[in-house]
Coordinates of N, CA, C and O in Angstrom, one line a residue:
X1 N -28.6 -17.8 19.7 CA -27.3 -17.4 19.2 C -26.4 -18.6 19.2 O -26.4 -19.5 20.0
X2 N -25.5 -18.7 18.2 CA -24.6 -19.8 18.1 C -23.6 -19.9 19.2 O -23.2 -18.9 19.8
X3 N -23.2 -21.1 19.6 CA -22.1 -21.2 20.6 C -22.6 -21.3 22.0 O -21.8 -21.4 22.9
X4 N -23.9 -21.4 22.2 CA -24.4 -21.7 23.5 C -24.5 -20.5 24.4 O -24.8 -19.4 23.9
X5 N -24.1 -20.6 25.6 CA -24.2 -19.6 26.6 C -23.7 -18.2 26.2 O -22.5 -18.1 25.9
X6 N -24.6 -17.3 26.2 CA -24.2 -15.9 25.9 C -23.9 -15.7 24.4 O -23.4 -14.6 24.0
X7 N -24.1 -16.7 23.6 CA -23.9 -16.6 22.2 C -22.4 -16.5 21.8 O -22.1 -16.0 20.8
X8 N -21.5 -17.0 22.7 CA -20.1 -16.9 22.4 C -19.6 -18.1 21.7 O -19.6 -19.2 22.3
X9 N -19.2 -18.0 20.5 CA -18.6 -19.1 19.8 C -17.2 -18.7 19.4 O -16.5 -19.4 18.6
X10 N -16.7 -17.6 19.9 CA -15.4 -17.1 19.6 C -15.3 -16.1 18.4 O -14.3 -15.4 18.2
X11 N -16.4 -16.1 17.6 CA -16.4 -15.2 16.5 C -16.3 -13.7 16.9 O -15.6 -13.0 16.3
X12 N -17.1 -13.4 17.9 CA -17.0 -12.0 18.4 C -15.7 -11.6 18.9 O -15.2 -10.5 18.6
X13 N -15.0 -12.5 19.6 CA -13.7 -12.3 20.1 C -12.7 -12.2 19.0 O -11.8 -11.3 19.0
X14 N -12.8 -13.0 18.0 CA -11.9 -12.9 16.8 C -12.1 -11.6 16.1 O -11.1 -11.0 15.6
X15 N -13.4 -11.1 16.0 CA -13.6 -9.8 15.3 C -13.0 -8.7 16.1 O -12.3 -7.8 15.5
X16 N -13.1 -8.7 17.4 CA -12.5 -7.7 18.3 C -11.0 -7.8 18.1 O -10.3 -6.7 18.0
X17 N -10.4 -9.0 18.1 CA -8.9 -9.1 17.9 C -8.5 -8.5 16.5 O -7.5 -7.8 16.4
X18 N -9.3 -8.8 15.5 CA -9.0 -8.2 14.1 C -9.0 -6.7 14.1 O -8.2 -6.1 13.6
X19 N -10.0 -6.1 14.8 CA -10.2 -4.7 14.8 C -9.0 -4.1 15.6 O -8.4 -3.1 15.2
X20 N -8.6 -4.7 16.7 CA -7.5 -4.2 17.5 C -6.2 -4.3 16.7 O -5.4 -3.4 16.8
X21 N -6.0 -5.4 16.0 CA -4.8 -5.5 15.1 C -4.8 -4.4 14.1 O -3.7 -3.7 13.9
X22 N -5.9 -4.1 13.4 CA -5.9 -3.0 12.4 C -5.6 -1.7 13.0 O -4.9 -0.9 12.5
X23 N -6.2 -1.4 14.2 CA -6.0 -0.1 14.9 C -4.5 0.0 15.2 O -3.9 1.1 15.0
X24 N -3.9 -1.1 15.7 CA -2.4 -1.0 16.1 C -1.6 -0.8 14.8 O -0.6 0.0 14.8
X25 N -2.0 -1.4 13.7 CA -1.2 -1.2 12.5 C -1.3 0.2 12.0 O -0.4 0.8 11.5
X26 N -2.5 0.8 12.1 CA -2.7 2.1 11.7 C -1.9 3.1 12.5 O -1.4 4.1 12.0
X27 N -1.8 2.8 13.8 CA -1.0 3.6 14.7 C 0.5 3.5 14.3 O 1.2 4.5 14.3
X28 N 1.0 2.4 13.9 CA 2.3 2.2 13.4 C 2.6 3.0 12.1 O 3.6 3.6 12.0
X29 N 1.6 3.0 11.2 CA 1.7 3.7 10.0 C 1.8 5.2 10.3 O 2.6 5.9 9.7
X30 N 1.0 5.7 11.3 CA 1.0 7.1 11.6 C 2.4 7.6 12.0 O 2.7 8.8 11.8
X31 N 3.2 6.8 12.6 CA 4.6 7.2 13.0 C 5.6 7.1 11.9 O 6.7 7.7 12.0
X32 N 5.3 6.5 10.8 CA 6.3 6.3 9.7 C 6.1 7.0 8.4 O 7.0 7.4 7.7
X33 N 4.9 7.2 8.0 CA 4.5 7.6 6.7 C 5.2 9.0 6.3 O 5.8 9.1 5.3
X34 N 5.1 10.0 7.2 CA 5.6 11.3 6.9 C 7.1 11.3 6.8 O 7.7 12.1 6.0
X35 N 7.7 10.5 7.6 CA 9.2 10.4 7.6 C 9.7 10.1 6.2 O 10.8 10.5 5.9
X36 N 9.0 9.4 5.4 CA 9.4 9.0 4.1 C 8.7 9.7 2.9 O 8.8 9.3 1.8
X37 N 7.9 10.7 3.3 CA 7.2 11.5 2.2 C 6.0 10.8 1.7 O 5.6 11.0 0.5
X38 N 5.4 9.9 2.4 CA 4.2 9.1 2.0 C 3.0 9.6 2.8 O 3.1 9.7 4.0
X39 N 1.9 9.7 2.1 CA 0.7 10.1 2.7 C 0.2 8.9 3.6 O 0.3 7.8 3.2
X40 N -0.3 9.2 4.8 CA -0.7 8.2 5.7 C -1.8 7.3 5.1 O -1.8 6.1 5.1
X41 N -2.8 7.9 4.4 CA -3.9 7.1 3.9 C -3.4 6.3 2.7 O -3.9 5.2 2.5
X42 N -2.5 6.8 2.0 CA -1.9 6.0 0.8 C -1.2 4.8 1.4 O -1.3 3.7 0.8
X43 N -0.4 5.0 2.4 CA 0.3 3.8 3.0 C -0.7 2.8 3.6 O -0.5 1.6 3.4
X44 N -1.7 3.3 4.3 CA -2.7 2.4 4.8 C -3.4 1.6 3.7 O -3.7 0.4 3.8
X45 N -3.7 2.3 2.6 CA -4.4 1.7 1.4 C -3.5 0.6 0.8 O -3.9 -0.5 0.5
X46 N -2.2 0.9 0.7 CA -1.3 -0.1 0.2 C -1.2 -1.3 1.1 O -1.3 -2.4 0.6
X47 N -1.1 -1.1 2.4 CA -1.1 -2.2 3.3 C -2.4 -3.0 3.2 O -2.3 -4.3 3.3
X48 N -3.5 -2.3 3.1 CA -4.8 -3.1 3.0 C -4.8 -4.0 1.8 O -5.2 -5.1 1.9
X49 N -4.3 -3.4 0.7 CA -4.3 -4.2 -0.5 C -3.2 -5.4 -0.5 O -3.5 -6.5 -0.9
X50 N -2.1 -5.1 0.1 CA -1.0 -6.0 0.1 C -1.3 -7.2 1.1 O -1.0 -8.3 0.7
X51 N -1.8 -6.9 2.3 CA -1.8 -7.9 3.3 C -3.1 -8.0 4.1 O -3.3 -8.8 5.0
X52 N -4.1 -7.1 3.8 CA -5.3 -7.0 4.6 C -5.0 -6.8 6.0 O -5.7 -7.3 6.9
X53 N -3.9 -6.0 6.3 CA -3.5 -5.7 7.7 C -3.1 -6.9 8.5 O -3.1 -6.9 9.7
X54 N -2.7 -8.0 7.8 CA -2.2 -9.2 8.4 C -0.7 -9.1 8.5 O 0.0 -9.3 7.5
X55 N -0.1 -8.9 9.8 CA 1.3 -8.8 9.9 C 2.1 -10.0 9.6 O 3.3 -10.0 9.3
X56 N 1.4 -11.2 9.5 CA 2.1 -12.4 9.2 C 1.9 -12.9 7.8 O 2.2 -14.1 7.5
X57 N 1.4 -12.0 7.0 CA 1.1 -12.4 5.6 C 2.4 -12.8 4.8 O 3.4 -12.2 5.0
X58 N 2.2 -13.9 4.1 CA 3.3 -14.4 3.2 C 2.7 -14.7 1.9 O 1.7 -15.4 1.8
X59 N 3.4 -14.2 0.8 CA 2.9 -14.5 -0.5 C 3.5 -15.7 -1.1 O 4.6 -16.1 -0.6
X60 N 3.0 -16.2 -2.2 CA 3.6 -17.4 -2.8 C 4.9 -17.0 -3.5 O 5.7 -17.9 -3.8
X61 N 5.1 -15.7 -3.7 CA 6.4 -15.3 -4.3 C 7.5 -15.0 -3.3 O 8.6 -14.7 -3.7
X62 N 7.1 -15.0 -2.0 CA 8.1 -14.8 -1.0 C 8.0 -13.4 -0.3 O 8.8 -13.1 0.6
X63 N 7.0 -12.6 -0.7 CA 6.9 -11.3 0.0 C 6.3 -11.5 1.4 O 5.5 -12.4 1.6
X64 N 6.8 -10.7 2.3 CA 6.4 -10.9 3.7 C 5.9 -9.6 4.4 O 6.2 -8.5 4.1
X65 N 5.0 -9.9 5.4 CA 4.5 -8.8 6.3 C 3.4 -7.9 5.7 O 2.9 -8.1 4.7
X66 N 3.2 -6.9 6.5 CA 2.1 -6.0 6.2 C 2.3 -5.3 4.8 O 1.3 -5.2 4.1
X67 N 3.5 -4.9 4.5 CA 3.7 -4.2 3.2 C 4.1 -5.2 2.1 O 4.4 -4.7 1.0
X68 N 4.2 -6.5 2.4 CA 4.5 -7.5 1.5 C 5.8 -7.2 0.7 O 5.8 -7.0 -0.5
X69 N 6.9 -7.1 1.5 CA 8.2 -6.8 0.9 C 8.9 -8.1 0.6 O 8.9 -9.0 1.4
X70 N 9.6 -8.1 -0.6 CA 10.5 -9.1 -0.9 C 11.7 -8.9 0.0 O 12.2 -7.8 0.1
X71 N 12.3 -10.0 0.5 CA 13.5 -9.8 1.3 C 14.6 -9.1 0.7 O 15.3 -8.2 1.3
X72 N 14.9 -9.3 -0.6 CA 16.0 -8.5 -1.3 C 15.7 -7.0 -1.3 O 16.6 -6.2 -1.1
X73 N 14.4 -6.7 -1.6 CA 14.0 -5.3 -1.7 C 14.1 -4.7 -0.3 O 14.7 -3.6 -0.1
X74 N 13.7 -5.4 0.7 CA 13.7 -4.9 2.1 C 15.1 -4.7 2.5 O 15.5 -3.7 3.2
X75 N 16.0 -5.6 2.2 CA 17.5 -5.4 2.6 C 18.1 -4.2 1.9 O 18.8 -3.5 2.5
X76 N 17.7 -4.0 0.6 CA 18.2 -2.8 0.0 C 17.8 -1.5 0.6 O 18.5 -0.6 0.9
X77 N 16.5 -1.5 1.0 CA 15.9 -0.3 1.6 C 16.5 -0.1 3.0 O 16.9 1.0 3.4
X78 N 16.7 -1.2 3.8 CA 17.3 -1.2 5.1 C 18.7 -0.6 5.0 O 19.1 0.2 5.8
X79 N 19.5 -1.0 4.0 CA 20.9 -0.4 3.8 C 20.8 1.1 3.6 O 21.6 1.8 4.1
X80 N 19.8 1.5 2.7 CA 19.7 2.9 2.5 C 19.3 3.7 3.7 O 19.7 4.9 3.8
X81 N 18.6 3.1 4.6 CA 18.2 3.7 5.9 C 19.2 3.5 7.0 O 19.0 4.0 8.1
X82 N 20.3 2.8 6.7 CA 21.3 2.5 7.7 C 20.7 1.7 8.9 O 21.0 1.9 10.0
X83 N 19.9 0.8 8.5 CA 19.2 -0.1 9.5 C 19.8 -1.5 9.4 O 20.4 -1.9 8.4
X84 N 19.7 -2.3 10.5 CA 20.1 -3.7 10.4 C 19.3 -4.3 9.2 O 18.2 -4.0 9.0
X85 N 20.1 -5.2 8.5 CA 19.4 -5.9 7.4 C 18.1 -6.5 7.8 O 18.0 -7.1 8.9
X86 N 17.2 -6.5 6.8 CA 15.9 -7.1 7.1 C 15.9 -8.6 6.9 O 16.0 -9.1 5.8
X87 N 15.8 -9.3 8.0 CA 15.7 -10.7 7.9 C 14.2 -11.1 7.7 O 13.3 -10.3 8.0
X88 N 13.9 -12.3 7.3 CA 12.5 -12.7 7.1 C 11.7 -12.5 8.5 O 10.6 -12.0 8.4
X89 N 12.3 -12.9 9.6 CA 11.6 -12.7 10.9 C 11.4 -11.3 11.2 O 10.3 -10.9 11.6
X90 N 12.3 -10.4 10.9 CA 12.1 -9.0 11.1 C 11.0 -8.4 10.2 O 10.3 -7.4 10.6
X91 N 10.9 -8.9 9.0 CA 9.9 -8.4 8.1 C 8.4 -8.7 8.6 O 7.5 -8.1 8.2
X92 N 8.3 -9.7 9.5 CA 7.0 -10.0 10.1 C 6.7 -9.1 11.3 O 5.6 -9.2 11.9
X93 N 7.7 -8.3 11.7 CA 7.5 -7.4 12.8 C 6.8 -6.1 12.2 O 7.5 -5.4 11.4
X94 N 5.6 -5.7 12.7 CA 4.9 -4.6 12.0 C 5.6 -3.3 11.9 O 5.7 -2.7 10.8
X95 N 6.2 -2.8 12.9 CA 6.9 -1.5 12.9 C 8.0 -1.5 11.9 O 8.2 -0.6 11.1
X96 N 8.8 -2.6 11.9 CA 10.0 -2.7 11.0 C 9.5 -2.8 9.5 O 10.0 -2.1 8.6
X97 N 8.5 -3.6 9.3 CA 7.9 -3.8 8.0 C 7.3 -2.5 7.4 O 7.5 -2.1 6.3
X98 N 6.6 -1.8 8.3 CA 6.0 -0.5 7.9 C 7.0 0.5 7.6 O 6.9 1.3 6.6
X99 N 8.1 0.6 8.4 CA 9.2 1.5 8.1 C 9.8 1.3 6.8 O 10.0 2.2 6.0
X100 N 10.1 0.0 6.5 CA 10.7 -0.3 5.2 C 9.8 -0.1 4.0 O 10.1 0.4 3.0
X101 N 8.5 -0.5 4.2 CA 7.5 -0.3 3.2 C 7.2 1.2 2.9 O 7.1 1.6 1.7
X102 N 7.2 2.0 3.9 CA 7.0 3.4 3.7 C 8.2 4.0 3.0 O 8.0 4.9 2.1
X103 N 9.4 3.6 3.4 CA 10.6 4.2 2.8 C 10.6 3.7 1.3 O 11.0 4.5 0.4
X104 N 10.3 2.5 1.0 CA 10.3 2.0 -0.4 C 9.2 2.8 -1.2 O 9.6 3.3 -2.3
X105 N 8.0 2.9 -0.7 CA 7.0 3.6 -1.5 C 7.4 5.1 -1.6 O 7.2 5.7 -2.7
X106 N 8.0 5.7 -0.6 CA 8.4 7.1 -0.7 C 9.5 7.3 -1.7 O 9.5 8.2 -2.5
X107 N 10.4 6.3 -1.8 CA 11.4 6.4 -2.8 C 10.9 6.2 -4.2 O 11.3 6.9 -5.2
X108 N 9.9 5.4 -4.4 CA 9.2 5.3 -5.7 C 8.5 6.6 -6.1 O 8.5 7.0 -7.2
X109 N 7.8 7.2 -5.1 CA 7.1 8.5 -5.4 C 8.1 9.5 -5.8 O 7.9 10.3 -6.7
X110 N 9.3 9.6 -5.1 CA 10.3 10.5 -5.6 C 10.8 10.2 -7.0 O 11.0 11.1 -7.8
X111 N 11.0 8.9 -7.2 CA 11.5 8.5 -8.5 C 10.6 8.9 -9.6 O 11.0 9.3 -10.8
X112 N 9.3 8.9 -9.4 CA 8.2 9.3 -10.3 C 7.6 10.6 -10.1 O 6.5 10.9 -10.3
X113 N 8.5 11.5 -9.6 CA 8.1 13.0 -9.4 C 6.8 13.1 -8.6 O 6.0 14.0 -8.9
X114 N 6.6 12.3 -7.6 CA 5.4 12.4 -6.8 C 4.1 11.8 -7.3 O 3.1 11.9 -6.7
X115 N 4.2 11.2 -8.5 CA 3.0 10.6 -9.1 C 2.7 9.3 -8.3 O 3.4 8.3 -8.4
X116 N 1.6 9.3 -7.5 CA 1.2 8.2 -6.7 C 0.8 7.0 -7.5 O 1.2 5.8 -7.2
X117 N 0.1 7.2 -8.6 CA -0.3 6.0 -9.5 C 0.9 5.3 -10.0 O 1.0 4.1 -10.0
X118 N 1.9 6.1 -10.5 CA 3.1 5.4 -11.0 C 3.9 4.7 -9.9 O 4.4 3.6 -10.1
X119 N 3.9 5.3 -8.7 CA 4.6 4.7 -7.6 C 3.9 3.4 -7.2 O 4.6 2.4 -6.9
X120 N 2.6 3.4 -7.1 CA 1.9 2.2 -6.7 C 2.0 1.1 -7.7 O 2.2 0.0 -7.4
X121 N 1.9 1.5 -9.0 CA 2.1 0.5 -10.1 C 3.5 -0.1 -10.0 O 3.7 -1.3 -10.1
X122 N 4.5 0.8 -9.7 CA 5.9 0.3 -9.5 C 6.1 -0.6 -8.3 O 6.8 -1.6 -8.4
X123 N 5.4 -0.3 -7.3 CA 5.4 -1.2 -6.1 C 5.0 -2.6 -6.4 O 5.5 -3.6 -5.9
X124 N 4.0 -2.7 -7.3 CA 3.5 -4.0 -7.7 C 4.2 -4.6 -8.8 O 4.5 -5.8 -8.8
X125 N 4.6 -3.9 -9.9 CA 5.2 -4.5 -11.1 C 6.7 -4.2 -11.2 O 7.3 -4.8 -12.1
X126 N 7.2 -3.3 -10.4 CA 8.6 -2.9 -10.5 C 8.8 -1.6 -11.3 O 8.0 -1.3 -12.2
X127 N 9.8 -0.9 -10.9 CA 10.0 0.4 -11.6 C 10.4 0.4 -13.1 O 9.9 1.2 -13.8
X128 N 11.1 -0.7 -13.5 CA 11.4 -0.8 -14.9 C 10.2 -0.9 -15.8 O 10.1 -0.3 -16.8
X129 N 9.2 -1.7 -15.3 CA 8.0 -1.9 -16.1 C 7.2 -0.6 -16.2 O 6.8 -0.2 -17.3
X130 N 7.1 0.2 -15.1 CA 6.4 1.4 -15.1 C 7.1 2.4 -16.0 O 6.5 3.2 -16.7
X131 N 8.4 2.5 -16.0 CA 9.1 3.4 -16.8 C 8.8 3.1 -18.3 O 8.7 4.0 -19.1
X132 N 8.8 1.8 -18.7 CA 8.4 1.4 -20.0 C 7.0 1.9 -20.4 O 6.7 2.4 -21.4
X133 N 6.0 1.7 -19.4 CA 4.6 2.1 -19.7 C 4.5 3.6 -19.8 O 3.7 4.1 -20.6
X134 N 5.2 4.4 -18.9 CA 5.2 5.8 -19.0 C 5.7 6.3 -20.4 O 5.2 7.2 -21.0
X135 N 6.8 5.6 -20.8 CA 7.4 6.0 -22.1 C 6.4 5.7 -23.3 O 6.4 6.4 -24.3
X136 N 5.7 4.6 -23.1 CA 4.7 4.3 -24.2 C 3.5 5.2 -24.3 O 3.0 5.4 -25.4
X137 N 3.2 5.8 -23.2 CA 2.0 6.7 -23.1 C 2.4 8.0 -22.4 O 1.8 8.3 -21.3
X138 N 3.3 8.8 -22.9 CA 3.9 9.9 -22.2 C 2.9 11.1 -22.0 O 3.0 11.8 -21.0
X139 N 1.9 11.2 -22.8 CA 1.0 12.3 -22.7 C -0.4 11.9 -22.2 O -1.4 12.7 -22.2
X140 N -0.6 10.7 -21.8 CA -1.9 10.2 -21.3 C -2.3 10.8 -20.0 O -1.4 11.0 -19.1
X141 N -3.5 11.2 -19.9 CA -4.1 11.6 -18.6 C -4.0 10.4 -17.6 O -3.9 9.2 -18.1
X142 N -4.0 10.7 -16.3 CA -3.8 9.6 -15.3 C -4.8 8.5 -15.5 O -4.4 7.3 -15.5
X143 N -6.0 8.8 -15.7 CA -7.0 7.7 -15.8 C -6.8 6.9 -17.1 O -6.9 5.7 -17.1
X144 N -6.4 7.6 -18.2 CA -6.1 6.9 -19.4 C -4.8 6.0 -19.2 O -4.8 4.9 -19.7
X145 N -3.8 6.5 -18.5 CA -2.6 5.8 -18.3 C -2.9 4.5 -17.5 O -2.4 3.4 -17.9
X146 N -3.7 4.6 -16.5 CA -4.0 3.4 -15.7 C -4.7 2.4 -16.5 O -4.4 1.2 -16.5
X147 N -5.6 2.8 -17.4 CA -6.3 1.9 -18.2 C -5.4 1.2 -19.3 O -5.7 0.1 -19.8
X148 N -4.3 1.9 -19.6 CA -3.3 1.3 -20.6 C -2.3 0.4 -19.9 O -1.5 -0.2 -20.7
X149 N -2.3 0.2 -18.6 CA -1.4 -0.7 -18.0 C -1.6 -2.1 -18.6 O -2.7 -2.6 -18.4
X150 N -0.6 -2.7 -19.2 CA -0.9 -4.0 -19.9 C -1.0 -5.2 -19.0 O -1.4 -6.2 -19.5
X151 N -0.7 -5.1 -17.8 CA -0.8 -6.2 -16.8 C -2.1 -6.0 -16.0 O -2.1 -5.0 -15.2
X152 N -3.1 -6.8 -16.2 CA -4.3 -6.7 -15.5 C -4.2 -6.6 -14.0 O -4.8 -5.8 -13.3
X153 N -3.4 -7.5 -13.4 CA -3.2 -7.5 -12.0 C -2.7 -6.1 -11.5 O -3.2 -5.6 -10.5
X154 N -1.8 -5.5 -12.2 CA -1.3 -4.2 -11.7 C -2.3 -3.1 -12.0 O -2.5 -2.3 -11.1
X155 N -3.0 -3.2 -13.1 CA -4.0 -2.2 -13.4 C -5.1 -2.2 -12.3 O -5.5 -1.1 -11.7
X156 N -5.6 -3.4 -11.9 CA -6.6 -3.5 -10.9 C -6.0 -3.1 -9.5 O -6.7 -2.5 -8.7
X157 N -4.8 -3.5 -9.3 CA -4.1 -3.1 -8.0 C -4.0 -1.6 -7.8 O -4.4 -1.1 -6.8
X158 N -3.6 -0.9 -8.9 CA -3.5 0.6 -8.8 C -4.9 1.2 -8.5 O -5.1 2.0 -7.6
X159 N -5.9 0.7 -9.2 CA -7.3 1.2 -8.9 C -7.7 0.9 -7.5 O -8.3 1.8 -6.9
X160 N -7.4 -0.2 -7.0 CA -7.9 -0.6 -5.6 C -7.1 0.3 -4.6 O -7.7 0.8 -3.6
X161 N -5.8 0.4 -4.8 CA -5.0 1.2 -3.8 C -5.5 2.7 -3.8 O -5.7 3.3 -2.8
X162 N -5.6 3.3 -5.0 CA -6.0 4.7 -5.1 C -7.4 4.8 -4.6 O -7.7 5.8 -3.9
X163 N -8.3 3.9 -4.9 CA -9.7 4.0 -4.4 C -9.7 3.9 -2.9 O -10.5 4.6 -2.2
X164 N -9.0 3.0 -2.3 CA -8.9 2.8 -0.8 C -8.4 4.0 -0.2 O -8.8 4.5 0.9
X165 N -7.3 4.6 -0.8 CA -6.7 5.8 -0.2 C -7.7 7.0 -0.2 O -7.8 7.7 0.8
X166 N -8.4 7.1 -1.3 CA -9.4 8.2 -1.3 C -10.5 7.9 -0.3 O -11.0 8.9 0.4
X167 N -10.9 6.7 -0.2 CA -12.0 6.4 0.8 C -11.5 6.7 2.2 O -12.2 7.3 3.0
X168 N -10.3 6.3 2.5 CA -9.7 6.5 3.9 C -9.6 8.0 4.1 O -10.0 8.5 5.2
X169 N -9.2 8.8 3.1 CA -9.1 10.2 3.3 C -10.5 10.8 3.6 O -10.7 11.6 4.5
X170 N -11.5 10.4 2.9 CA -12.8 10.9 3.0 C -13.4 10.5 4.4 O -14.0 11.3 5.1
X171 N -13.2 9.3 4.8 CA -13.7 8.8 6.1 C -13.0 9.3 7.3 O -13.7 9.7 8.3
X172 N -11.7 9.4 7.2 CA -10.9 9.7 8.5 C -10.4 11.2 8.5 O -10.0 11.6 9.6
X173 N -10.3 11.9 7.4 CA -9.7 13.2 7.4 C -10.6 14.3 7.3 O -10.9 15.0 8.3
X174 N -11.2 14.6 6.1 CA -11.8 15.8 5.9 C -13.3 15.7 5.8 O -14.1 16.6 6.1
X175 N -13.8 14.6 5.2 CA -15.2 14.5 4.9 C -15.6 15.2 3.7 O -16.7 15.3 3.3
X176 N -14.6 15.8 3.0 CA -14.8 16.4 1.7 C -13.8 15.8 0.7 O -12.8 15.3 1.0
X177 N -14.2 15.9 -0.6 CA -13.3 15.4 -1.6 C -12.0 16.2 -1.7 O -12.0 17.4 -1.7
X178 N -10.9 15.5 -1.9 CA -9.6 16.1 -2.1 C -9.2 15.8 -3.5 O -9.9 15.1 -4.3
X179 N -8.1 16.4 -3.9 CA -7.6 16.2 -5.3 C -7.3 14.7 -5.5 O -7.6 14.2 -6.6
X180 N -6.7 14.0 -4.5 CA -6.5 12.6 -4.6 C -7.8 11.8 -4.9 O -7.9 11.0 -5.7
X181 N -8.8 12.2 -4.1 CA -10.1 11.5 -4.2 C -10.7 11.8 -5.6 O -11.2 10.8 -6.2
X182 N -10.6 13.0 -6.1 CA -11.1 13.3 -7.4 C -10.4 12.5 -8.5 O -11.0 12.0 -9.4
X183 N -9.1 12.4 -8.4 CA -8.3 11.7 -9.3 C -8.6 10.2 -9.2 O -8.8 9.5 -10.3
X184 N -8.7 9.7 -8.0 CA -9.1 8.2 -7.8 C -10.4 8.0 -8.4 O -10.6 6.9 -9.1
X185 N -11.4 8.9 -8.2 CA -12.7 8.7 -8.8 C -12.7 8.6 -10.3 O -13.3 7.8 -11.0
X186 N -11.9 9.5 -10.9 CA -11.7 9.6 -12.3 C -11.1 8.3 -12.8 O -11.5 7.7 -13.9
X187 N -10.1 7.7 -12.1 CA -9.5 6.5 -12.5 C -10.5 5.3 -12.4 O -10.6 4.5 -13.3
X188 N -11.2 5.3 -11.3 CA -12.1 4.2 -11.1 C -13.3 4.2 -12.0 O -13.8 3.2 -12.4
X189 N -13.8 5.4 -12.2 CA -15.0 5.5 -13.0 C -14.8 5.7 -14.5 O -15.7 5.7 -15.3
X190 N -13.6 6.0 -14.8 CA -13.2 6.2 -16.3 C -13.7 7.5 -16.7 O -14.0 8.2 -17.4

């Protein structure tokens, strides 16, 4: 085994640390998702895609934390929730970031009448872009609409988030296909 005595090179310890971090992040999600009308597995899937459960994630565009919130967006959501404004340091704190990310995703779902695909696309590309795309393809089935998203990054993002949410539901909740899983499979498989 690499690393000499007992095969310890630190890799096993790092893996345990990573698993513990993901478990803690999932526990934090469990306390926030329902408060904002967001499904737990959907929020976990978004966090997985945005930051791979890394609470210190920073994007090249300035998005921070687990939910990869832009500071301006986070501050707007914090004001709506009557919370202290979201500083960059606060956005790296998992519970605060998850609370704001859940509230933002929940607001997007309400804005798009509960349509998760529209909300997820909006989380990535912005609500104005999604409103334009919905107007361009008003009668498209969900899978067709996703395929018509003109920005490849957003199109693939929506597929990954919906696919991960369906997988999480299947693995952790029921063991049977739900409506979300069926829709995600349709989107992913065309």
